[in-house]
Amino acid sequence: VKVSELGEFGLIDLINRLVSRQNKENAGSHKSLLLGIGDDTAAWECQGKIQLATTDTLVQDVHFLPEYISWEELGYKAIAVNLSDIAAMGGTPQYALVSLCIPGNFNVESIEKLYRGMLNIGVKYDTVIAGGNITSADKLVINVTVHGYTNNKVLSRSSARPGDKIAVTGYTGLAKAGLMIAKHNLKIDAEAQALFNRAWNRPEPRIEFGRTLTECGVSTAIDISDGLIADLKHICRSSQVNARIELDSIPIHTLLKQYFPDDYISMTLAGGEDYELLFTVNDNIMKNVKTRLADNIFIIGNIETGNDGTVDIFDNKGDKVDIEDSGWDHFNSHIN
Amino acid sequence: VKVSELGEFGLIDLINRLVSRQNKENAGSHKSLLLGIGDDTAAWECQGKIQLATTDTLVQDVHFLPEYISWEELGYKAIAVNLSDIAAMGGTPQYALVSLCIPGNFNVESIEKLYRGMLNIGVKYDTVIAGGNITSADKLVINVTVHGYTNNKVLSRSSARPGDKIAVTGYTGLAKAGLMIAKHNLKIDAEAQALFNRAWNRPEPRIEFGRTLTECGVSTAIDISDGLIADLKHICRSSQVNARIELDSIPIHTLLKQYFPDDYISMTLAGGEDYELLFTVNDNIMKNVKTRLADNIFIIGNIETGNDGTVDIFDNKGDKVDIEDSGWDHFNSHIN
């Protein structure tokens, strides 16, 4: 069997099984591990404080094409996608390790710009580059590990319960719009162009939102990297519940609708790389969250009983809508 | 300027300057950072305990060729090289994050073997795989981040002082012998073959030695990945001292001398991928270390005054020996 036949998530399941078996046999020595494979970050306990660690890789021609993104944006994004995982745990980021595989004929100036972007987001979210590794390769590969902590309970994927409301912290589909515009060289209004490009190439991790969610008592969240529905399915599978989404409750950006009148729904549901937070919590706490985060919170559906991780979407007539929602799979989605 | 012209260490210096400037401006918020770029691991303080984190990458055709190493050995080695960095700080490893870039046509069975190797070394050195990331790429890239801790003072590269003795925890050059034998398809005795291959493809991180060194009060160490002399130069430059090595004091494995009669000296001094520890300490503490670690310790020279990081090697007549000792540079050394 080839890796591409199994797919990204089949492979993660396989690895998870191999590792879990080992960890169980070995359990005594790792009581401090709170969360391993299968959540947004690993989490372990250190003298009463929870340490978080997450890693993510951007590969040239798979995740980015140098002609679509500036070096500075690429550096910014490479850190941002990891900070987003820390945000999805309700954590505060601290340190980053940066591993670069670089072709030997690469310009040193481009590397400086790449680091400039990483340092810029580091200042913004108080994250320091504390180490890393450099090696050569045929194509640029940027691997970043970010460490953070939380003094609260972590937000996990596995704690959604029937009756929970489902909410999202902002618009989705905008990053996909950025990709489409670059790929098809679409000419659009400058303001829209800037919005879509920023969403795609310079995403903002929702660190503050994540922290506020834990303070309010939310315990279930994920960051939207694969796509709104695909990531909701990750929550549902981990929590062994189903979900029901009301299509009309999902926030749609007016510029997305304007420039992509035929595709805006599938882009919103399955675009990916949105880096908003998706979370679930009971009605009472959701009211609290709404008070704290106001217009940044959109309630889009409910967690329901069931255990096969199904996500159903309904229109305003109560009819079930069938939508391609496969989302991003690293073995089947390439940028070019 | 191209990256290959600047070289690995020139590039690391550049990045270090960029990052240090930023960290200085931003110092207030990161008082917990003890060691950043430029040592074997990053180190920060967490409630009185020192957290260590290190990352290393193995790239197909740069660091390994699938025909020279089994998948299980490759998994073992990918974790081992990181554990060796933890050992060089005197730390205890705990958690690993594994990021794989995998070609889509890769066999799932090979991935299982790769993880088997990672899990085997994990059991041996009490290190649990706690997360990671999977994506596709044209070639296999394995990036591992290992987290550990120490309750003692860390071993750093920058604390060598004139008058210190220099010592190494075992033979070097054996991994290079493994590479030469595979590359030139040399037919040698099975025992020697096994020794060289194990050194190259299944290195043992010196976790226990590292811990013992900190317990004895040693404060300066590095693990030998680039080569004995190249790594000693890293210590000398970080510590702003020079070093003098007595060629006859360096341990030479009899099988290395037997099979490589013309090259064994340069292989010992500059082979690389040895993963022994190289450390320096004053005479009194060195005597203590000798008592604790006995035959595993070889004293090979002295730290001297000077600040240009020079390492001079002398033969038993007191003559200076000129030896090519460039060691491993990721932009100039390829396995194939």
XYZ file of C-alpha atoms in Angstrom:
672
model
C 0.000 0.000 0.000
C 1.271 3.455 -0.930
C 1.115 6.436 1.403
C -1.010 8.366 -1.101
C -3.641 5.583 -1.115
C -3.910 5.640 2.674
C -4.031 9.460 2.713
C -2.855 11.855 5.388
C -5.481 10.957 7.968
C -5.223 7.203 7.414
C -1.503 7.491 7.967
C -1.936 9.560 11.130
C -4.362 6.920 12.464
C -1.821 4.185 11.757
C 1.006 6.078 13.471
C -1.253 6.917 16.385
C -2.022 3.210 16.873
C 1.663 2.225 16.751
C 2.683 4.944 19.176
C -0.249 4.486 21.573
C 0.495 0.790 21.976
C 4.079 1.630 22.874
C 3.096 4.422 25.249
C 0.706 2.145 27.081
C 3.430 -0.438 27.679
C 5.685 2.377 28.782
C 3.113 4.364 30.716
C 4.765 4.510 34.122
C 7.552 6.793 33.065
C 5.426 9.376 31.313
C 2.725 10.372 33.723
C 3.373 14.004 32.909
C 2.088 13.624 29.314
C -1.421 15.073 29.116
C -2.038 15.023 25.337
C -0.102 13.183 22.648
C -0.736 12.607 18.937
C -4.144 13.702 17.687
C -4.652 17.179 19.092
C -3.424 20.608 18.011
C -0.388 20.413 20.275
C 1.250 17.953 22.632
C 0.786 18.920 26.273
C 2.649 17.894 29.385
C 2.826 18.977 32.951
C 5.864 20.775 34.357
C 5.747 21.669 38.050
C 2.073 22.621 37.906
C 2.279 24.480 34.613
C 1.166 22.946 31.299
C 3.792 22.991 28.545
C 2.573 22.956 24.922
C 4.574 22.001 21.821
C 3.541 21.865 18.189
C 5.308 21.483 14.869
C 4.331 22.303 11.293
C 6.095 22.199 7.952
C 5.808 24.325 4.810
C 7.217 22.625 1.709
C 7.983 24.500 -1.511
C 5.562 23.549 -4.335
C 3.293 21.738 -1.854
C 2.376 24.550 0.550
C 3.808 27.548 -1.223
C 5.155 28.755 -4.546
C 7.806 31.485 -4.280
C 6.003 33.483 -7.013
C 2.820 33.715 -4.903
C 4.274 34.817 -1.573
C 7.058 37.177 -0.482
C 9.885 35.775 1.685
C 8.805 37.987 4.534
C 5.212 36.745 4.297
C 6.472 33.162 4.134
C 8.464 33.612 7.340
C 5.451 35.231 8.993
C 3.165 32.408 7.895
C 5.571 29.614 8.927
C 5.424 30.865 12.525
C 1.735 31.872 12.360
C 0.453 28.383 11.534
C 2.187 27.046 14.646
C 0.996 29.897 16.865
C -2.492 29.063 15.642
C -2.118 25.569 17.143
C -1.074 27.117 20.455
C -4.134 29.405 20.217
C -6.357 26.356 19.652
C -5.188 25.026 23.052
C -5.839 28.353 24.788
C -2.097 28.749 25.306
C 0.505 31.505 25.295
C 3.425 31.003 22.894
C 7.025 31.498 24.058
C 9.750 29.902 21.964
C 10.234 28.762 18.374
C 12.798 26.386 16.868
C 13.264 26.877 13.128
C 14.603 24.098 10.877
C 15.394 25.064 7.309
C 16.282 22.820 4.387
C 17.693 25.221 1.790
C 18.948 24.721 -1.770
C 22.617 25.779 -1.967
C 21.915 28.291 -4.759
C 19.413 30.186 -2.611
C 20.055 33.912 -2.059
C 21.217 34.841 1.430
C 19.136 38.006 1.103
C 15.973 35.903 0.762
C 16.869 34.050 3.967
C 17.270 37.392 5.733
C 13.808 38.436 4.551
C 12.387 35.103 5.658
C 13.782 35.667 9.166
C 12.564 39.269 9.123
C 9.028 37.921 8.681
C 9.512 35.381 11.470
C 10.902 38.041 13.805
C 8.041 40.443 12.991
C 5.378 37.981 14.047
C 7.578 36.995 17.002
C 7.463 40.564 18.319
C 3.715 40.758 17.753
C 2.922 37.569 19.675
C 5.855 37.619 22.085
C 7.568 34.549 20.646
C 11.341 34.268 20.530
C 13.381 32.166 18.083
C 15.456 30.049 20.469
C 17.166 27.596 18.147
C 16.915 25.511 15.039
C 18.813 23.712 12.383
C 20.021 24.337 8.834
C 20.714 21.827 6.114
C 20.722 21.673 2.356
C 18.027 20.143 0.156
C 16.713 20.468 -3.394
C 13.713 22.510 -2.316
C 13.008 24.878 0.535
C 11.403 23.146 3.528
C 10.563 25.215 6.616
C 9.808 23.283 9.775
C 8.885 25.235 12.872
C 8.285 23.962 16.395
C 6.622 26.364 18.816
C 6.527 25.977 22.602
C 4.027 27.618 24.837
C 2.236 27.145 28.120
C -1.065 27.592 29.839
C -2.062 27.900 33.457
C -5.634 26.942 32.583
C -7.182 23.719 31.357
C -6.220 23.076 27.715
C -8.737 23.250 24.893
C -8.870 19.776 23.333
C -10.637 18.223 20.350
C -12.171 15.391 22.304
C -14.498 17.057 24.782
C -17.499 18.117 22.630
C -20.824 16.952 24.101
C -24.331 16.658 22.586
C -26.186 19.895 23.225
C -23.058 22.057 22.783
C -23.351 25.039 20.468
C -20.731 25.228 17.699
C -19.098 28.583 16.969
C -16.354 30.074 14.831
C -14.274 33.212 15.479
C -14.448 34.734 11.996
C -14.850 34.377 8.260
C -13.516 31.365 6.409
C -12.762 30.905 2.712
C -10.718 34.077 2.364
C -7.349 32.305 2.195
C -8.684 30.055 -0.538
C -9.765 33.205 -2.392
C -6.183 34.475 -2.154
C -4.938 31.233 -3.678
C -7.525 31.295 -6.490
C -6.711 34.883 -7.404
C -2.969 34.193 -7.581
C -3.385 30.906 -9.416
C -5.750 32.243 -12.072
C -4.165 35.700 -12.114
C -7.568 37.352 -11.512
C -7.700 41.131 -11.594
C -9.818 42.464 -8.762
C -10.261 45.590 -6.680
C -7.170 46.477 -4.585
C -9.000 46.336 -1.251
C -10.360 42.855 -1.948
C -6.986 41.741 -3.284
C -5.281 42.895 -0.078
C -7.908 41.191 2.111
C -7.632 37.837 0.357
C -3.834 37.925 0.110
C -3.469 38.812 3.781
C -5.776 35.957 4.777
C -3.750 33.543 2.673
C -0.168 34.691 3.193
C -0.186 36.553 6.487
C -2.731 34.830 8.727
C -3.200 36.079 12.284
C -3.198 33.391 14.992
C -6.118 33.829 17.405
C -4.024 33.775 20.575
C -6.209 36.235 22.497
C -9.442 34.513 21.491
C -8.036 31.128 22.593
C -7.055 32.477 25.994
C -10.451 34.120 26.454
C -12.188 30.842 25.603
C -10.346 28.965 28.372
C -11.031 31.794 30.820
C -14.750 31.457 30.031
C -14.640 27.711 30.675
C -14.702 26.444 27.075
C -12.899 23.103 26.773
C -13.270 22.092 23.089
C -11.556 23.836 20.165
C -9.517 23.363 17.020
C -7.936 25.844 14.618
C -9.252 25.738 11.061
C -6.376 24.683 8.836
C -7.927 21.862 6.761
C -11.311 23.560 6.252
C -14.346 24.460 8.397
C -16.208 21.179 7.889
C -13.087 18.979 7.787
C -11.891 20.409 11.107
C -15.351 20.112 12.654
C -15.179 16.439 11.672
C -11.864 16.163 13.538
C -13.639 17.409 16.669
C -16.623 15.091 16.102
C -14.455 12.005 15.566
C -12.257 12.762 18.584
C -15.303 13.431 20.754
C -17.412 10.598 19.280
C -20.356 12.841 18.511
C -22.116 14.182 15.393
C -22.815 17.765 14.364
C -25.538 19.764 12.652
C -24.686 22.994 10.862
C -27.149 25.679 9.724
C -25.843 26.959 6.403
C -27.426 30.378 6.866
C -25.638 30.881 10.185
C -22.187 30.557 8.702
C -20.568 33.969 8.252
C -19.921 34.766 4.588
C -17.714 37.707 3.734
C -19.469 40.058 1.269
C -16.328 40.404 -0.863
C -16.030 36.608 -1.114
C -19.637 36.404 -2.325
C -19.042 39.275 -4.742
C -15.929 37.857 -6.401
C -16.800 34.159 -6.225
C -20.599 34.063 -6.752
C -20.542 30.400 -7.837
C -18.036 29.029 -5.315
C -18.277 31.105 -2.157
C -20.185 28.430 -0.224
C -17.746 25.596 -0.890
C -14.827 27.983 -0.294
C -16.293 28.986 3.072
C -16.954 25.388 4.106
C -13.838 23.722 2.754
C -11.282 26.369 1.783
C -8.750 25.671 4.504
C -5.839 27.697 5.915
C -8.312 29.979 7.663
C -6.722 29.868 11.128
C -9.907 30.949 12.848
C -10.858 28.966 15.952
C -13.773 26.548 15.870
C -15.140 25.639 19.300
C -18.092 24.043 21.048
C -19.558 24.664 24.466
C -22.896 24.531 26.304
C -25.394 27.354 25.938
C -24.630 29.037 29.254
C -20.929 29.387 28.691
C -21.523 30.357 25.045
C -23.533 33.346 26.297
C -20.544 34.382 28.385
C -18.209 34.011 25.425
C -20.591 36.092 23.313
C -20.445 38.844 25.937
C -16.642 38.811 26.023
C -15.932 38.437 22.282
C -19.113 40.000 20.837
C -19.010 40.362 17.043
C -16.075 37.975 16.722
C -18.250 34.974 17.536
C -20.654 33.285 15.083
C -22.788 30.384 16.300
C -23.226 28.010 13.377
C -24.790 24.814 14.707
C -25.085 22.169 17.398
C -23.327 19.033 18.575
C -25.717 16.069 18.464
C -25.754 12.508 19.730
C -24.228 9.863 17.489
C -20.712 8.558 17.328
C -19.620 8.342 13.717
C -18.343 11.910 13.433
C -20.915 12.893 10.801
C -21.402 16.577 10.059
C -24.747 17.397 8.376
C -25.494 20.785 6.857
C -29.040 22.149 6.536
C -30.453 25.086 4.580
C -33.125 27.481 5.849
C -35.913 25.201 4.634
C -34.552 22.392 6.806
C -33.284 20.447 3.792
C -29.964 18.656 4.010
C -27.360 20.215 1.731
C -24.807 18.071 -0.044
C -21.486 19.810 -0.310
C -18.015 18.679 -1.287
C -16.135 19.239 1.892
C -13.084 17.054 1.552
C -10.769 19.808 2.777
C -7.010 19.689 2.642
C -5.227 16.319 2.541
C -1.455 16.626 2.264
C -1.235 13.746 -0.166
C -4.037 14.914 -2.404
C -3.875 18.698 -2.220
C -1.038 20.545 -3.878
C -0.867 24.252 -4.394
C 0.359 24.026 -7.976
C 25.524 35.941 -2.286
C 24.402 32.319 -2.419
C 23.805 30.217 0.679
C 26.438 27.694 -0.469
C 29.091 30.445 -0.648
C 28.360 31.571 2.898
C 28.308 27.950 4.136
C 26.370 26.442 7.027
C 28.267 28.196 9.790
C 28.329 31.584 8.071
C 24.578 31.329 7.689
C 24.077 30.343 11.327
C 26.170 33.372 12.374
C 24.026 35.645 10.221
C 20.772 34.254 11.621
C 22.138 34.446 15.148
C 22.918 38.155 14.662
C 19.439 38.889 13.278
C 17.705 37.012 16.065
C 19.910 38.311 18.893
C 19.252 41.920 17.934
C 15.522 41.234 18.060
C 15.739 39.339 21.348
C 17.650 42.191 22.957
C 14.968 44.710 21.988
C 12.392 42.278 23.277
C 14.271 41.103 26.349
C 11.773 41.932 29.063
C 9.279 39.306 28.083
C 11.698 36.398 27.840
C 13.634 36.318 31.044
C 13.083 32.584 31.251
C 15.267 31.883 28.179
C 18.651 30.590 29.362
C 20.235 29.508 26.053
C 19.148 30.353 22.514
C 20.743 29.786 19.113
C 24.324 28.512 19.198
C 24.297 25.651 21.672
C 23.244 22.003 21.419
C 19.733 22.752 22.633
C 17.648 25.744 23.615
C 17.097 25.972 27.366
C 14.532 27.833 29.412
C 13.387 27.897 32.963
C 10.010 26.479 34.017
C 9.136 26.785 37.681
C 12.672 25.976 38.821
C 13.257 23.180 36.311
C 15.257 23.666 33.103
C 13.434 22.682 29.912
C 15.564 21.648 26.902
C 14.486 21.531 23.251
C 16.436 20.578 20.151
C 15.614 19.851 16.533
C 17.459 18.015 13.779
C 16.636 17.011 10.228
C 17.653 14.045 8.080
C 17.180 14.634 4.352
C 17.198 11.850 1.775
C 20.311 11.975 -0.462
C 21.923 14.546 1.844
C 22.078 12.649 5.152
C 21.015 9.195 4.070
C 20.532 6.975 1.049
C 17.786 4.347 1.430
C 20.149 1.691 0.016
C 22.657 2.232 2.853
C 20.338 2.162 5.859
C 17.278 0.138 6.855
C 14.048 2.015 7.656
C 14.251 0.832 11.239
C 17.824 2.099 11.576
C 16.808 5.401 9.997
C 14.021 5.871 12.554
C 16.423 4.960 15.351
C 19.041 7.406 14.077
C 16.569 10.279 13.526
C 15.719 10.201 17.245
C 19.283 9.337 18.359
C 20.880 12.461 16.860
C 18.458 14.616 18.850
C 18.893 12.639 22.073
C 22.622 13.199 21.615
C 22.016 16.969 21.809
C 20.069 16.472 25.040
C 22.988 14.342 26.322
C 25.397 17.169 25.447
C 23.458 19.421 27.843
C 23.475 16.823 30.624
C 19.716 16.447 30.242
C 17.101 13.711 30.411
C 14.928 13.338 27.291
C 11.135 13.063 27.580
C 9.112 13.846 24.455
C 9.644 13.807 20.702
C 7.672 15.497 17.919
C 8.181 13.857 14.523
C 7.599 15.744 11.258
C 7.726 13.702 8.094
C 7.741 14.897 4.493
C 6.937 11.761 2.486
C 6.679 11.102 -1.249
C 3.152 9.873 -2.056
C 4.452 6.668 -3.663
C 6.215 5.629 -0.455
C 5.282 2.238 1.029
C 3.213 2.368 4.193
C 5.180 -0.672 5.408
C 8.402 1.367 5.273
C 6.784 4.064 7.400
C 5.788 1.416 9.942
C 9.401 0.200 10.088
C 10.623 3.776 10.443
C 8.331 4.266 13.462
C 9.363 0.866 14.850
C 12.950 2.164 14.950
C 11.852 5.414 16.597
C 9.787 3.543 19.183
C 12.661 1.129 19.923
C 15.061 3.903 20.826
C 12.219 5.648 22.660
C 11.821 2.673 24.993
C 15.586 2.463 25.521
C 15.978 6.119 26.495
C 12.521 6.699 27.953
C 11.366 9.109 25.245
C 7.772 9.171 24.062
C 6.542 10.346 20.660
C 4.008 12.991 21.650
C 3.065 14.544 18.334
C 4.224 15.609 14.911
C 3.159 16.404 11.425
C 2.900 14.673 8.054
C 3.040 16.190 4.620
C 4.011 15.181 1.127
C 7.261 16.076 -0.648
C 9.433 14.745 -3.462
C 11.956 13.268 -1.061
C 11.800 11.899 2.457
C 12.634 14.529 5.085
C 12.554 13.551 8.763
C 12.532 16.385 11.245
C 12.533 15.525 14.933
C 12.246 17.839 17.921
C 13.110 16.357 21.312
C 12.223 17.898 24.664
C 13.974 17.115 27.883
C 14.867 18.653 31.208
C 17.582 18.890 33.778
C 17.591 19.756 37.450
C 21.308 20.552 37.284
C 23.267 23.301 35.567
C 23.313 22.752 31.796
C 26.472 21.830 29.911
C 27.147 24.654 27.459
C 29.694 25.286 24.713
C 30.769 28.656 26.019
C 32.303 27.913 29.418
C 35.708 26.375 28.540
C 38.580 28.082 30.405
C 42.366 28.045 29.835
C 43.862 25.225 31.887
C 40.884 22.909 31.338
C 41.638 19.373 30.205
C 39.810 18.241 27.056
C 38.291 14.760 27.007
C 36.144 12.565 24.781
C 33.832 9.696 25.796
C 34.860 7.179 23.125
C 36.234 6.395 19.685
C 35.550 8.633 16.723
C 35.812 7.910 13.002
C 33.792 4.691 13.133
C 30.663 6.196 11.554
C 32.759 7.547 8.712
C 34.162 4.031 8.262
C 30.591 2.734 7.940
C 29.913 5.315 5.228
C 33.148 4.494 3.335
C 32.443 0.768 3.396
C 28.925 1.214 2.054
C 29.936 3.798 -0.527
C 32.859 1.801 -1.936
C 31.194 -1.546 -1.330
C 34.253 -2.805 0.599
C 34.232 -6.425 1.717
C 35.467 -6.734 5.263
C 35.228 -9.057 8.253
C 31.660 -9.365 9.647
C 32.566 -8.144 13.120
C 34.215 -4.992 11.787
C 31.352 -4.472 9.342
C 28.833 -4.671 12.193
C 30.849 -2.273 14.363
C 31.181 0.370 11.643
C 27.593 0.057 10.456
C 26.238 0.320 13.997
C 28.325 3.441 14.639
C 27.013 5.000 11.439
C 23.380 3.919 11.329
C 22.457 3.166 14.925
C 24.392 5.599 17.109
C 23.873 5.530 20.876
C 23.282 8.911 22.515
C 25.446 9.355 25.620
C 22.604 10.297 27.952
C 24.094 8.628 31.040
C 27.553 10.104 30.440
C 26.061 13.577 30.043
C 24.154 13.301 33.309
C 27.245 12.026 35.116
C 29.274 14.973 33.791
C 26.858 17.523 35.273
C 26.771 15.615 38.544
C 30.575 15.847 38.708
C 30.454 19.616 38.115
C 31.500 19.717 34.456
C 29.991 22.715 32.678
C 31.350 22.559 29.088
C 30.390 19.937 26.503
C 29.262 19.328 22.942
C 28.269 16.177 21.098
C 30.453 15.241 18.151
C 28.315 15.427 15.046
C 30.450 17.534 12.686
C 33.785 15.916 13.619
C 36.109 15.846 16.656
C 38.179 18.885 15.673
C 35.296 20.808 14.075
C 33.220 20.424 17.249
C 36.159 21.330 19.470
C 36.410 24.510 17.392
C 32.741 25.210 18.150
C 33.585 25.064 21.862
C 36.714 27.219 21.406
C 34.892 29.891 19.411
C 31.938 29.999 21.828
C 34.292 30.158 24.822
C 36.823 32.498 23.151
C 39.777 30.252 23.911
C 42.214 28.092 21.914
C 43.013 24.395 22.256
C 46.006 22.077 22.004
C 45.498 18.432 21.145
C 48.069 15.622 21.569
C 47.614 13.335 18.582
C 48.884 10.281 20.468
C 46.270 10.761 23.202
C 43.328 10.469 20.845
C 41.754 7.003 21.057
C 42.056 5.109 17.781
C 40.036 1.939 17.313
C 42.267 -0.962 16.254
C 39.784 -2.062 13.582
C 39.711 1.441 12.113
C 43.518 1.420 11.872
C 43.457 -2.078 10.395
C 40.947 -1.369 7.623
C 41.890 2.240 6.891
C 45.688 2.331 7.369
C 46.083 5.473 5.239
C 43.054 7.443 6.455
C 42.371 6.451 10.057
C 43.825 9.669 11.508
C 41.763 12.057 9.385
C 38.703 9.832 9.894
C 39.188 9.988 13.675
C 39.704 13.746 13.691
C 37.121 14.790 11.128
C 34.811 11.857 10.384
C 31.694 13.261 12.007
C 28.427 11.644 13.142
C 30.260 10.115 16.101
C 27.824 11.227 18.825
C 30.407 10.863 21.559
C 30.596 13.734 24.040
C 33.526 16.132 23.977
C 33.989 18.110 27.201
C 36.445 20.283 29.075
C 36.940 20.797 32.785
C 39.681 21.638 35.296
C 42.064 18.950 36.483
C 40.401 18.322 39.843
C 36.956 17.662 38.456
C 38.441 15.664 35.573
C 39.930 13.270 38.155
C 36.455 12.807 39.606
C 34.985 12.159 36.177
C 37.750 9.620 35.507
C 36.821 7.801 38.710
C 33.130 7.702 37.775
C 33.423 6.888 34.049
C 36.825 5.087 34.045
C 37.697 3.580 30.653
C 35.054 5.629 28.871
C 37.070 8.823 29.249
C 40.089 9.771 27.123
C 41.951 12.993 27.902
C 43.229 14.381 24.606
C 44.533 17.888 25.252
C 44.215 21.245 26.981
C 42.360 24.511 26.631
C 44.816 27.405 26.257
C 44.648 31.180 26.317
C 43.880 32.947 23.053
C 40.590 33.985 21.592
C 40.509 33.039 17.945
C 39.204 29.503 18.426
C 42.337 27.855 16.999
C 42.842 24.143 17.584
C 46.459 22.975 17.163
C 47.421 19.328 17.009
C 50.874 18.087 18.065
C 52.615 14.750 17.532
C 54.760 12.968 20.142
C 57.879 14.886 19.048
C 56.114 18.152 19.817
C 55.741 19.035 16.138
C 52.568 20.667 14.910
C 50.579 18.389 12.635
C 48.682 19.774 9.679
C 45.474 17.898 9.107
C 42.459 18.550 6.986
C 39.767 18.911 9.576
C 37.023 20.757 7.797
C 34.344 18.426 9.156
C 30.760 18.329 8.009
C 29.203 21.415 6.406
C 25.636 20.898 5.267
C 26.178 22.886 2.089
C 29.414 21.209 1.143
C 29.051 17.655 2.408
C 26.666 15.248 0.737
C 26.475 11.554 1.339
C 26.257 10.620 -2.332
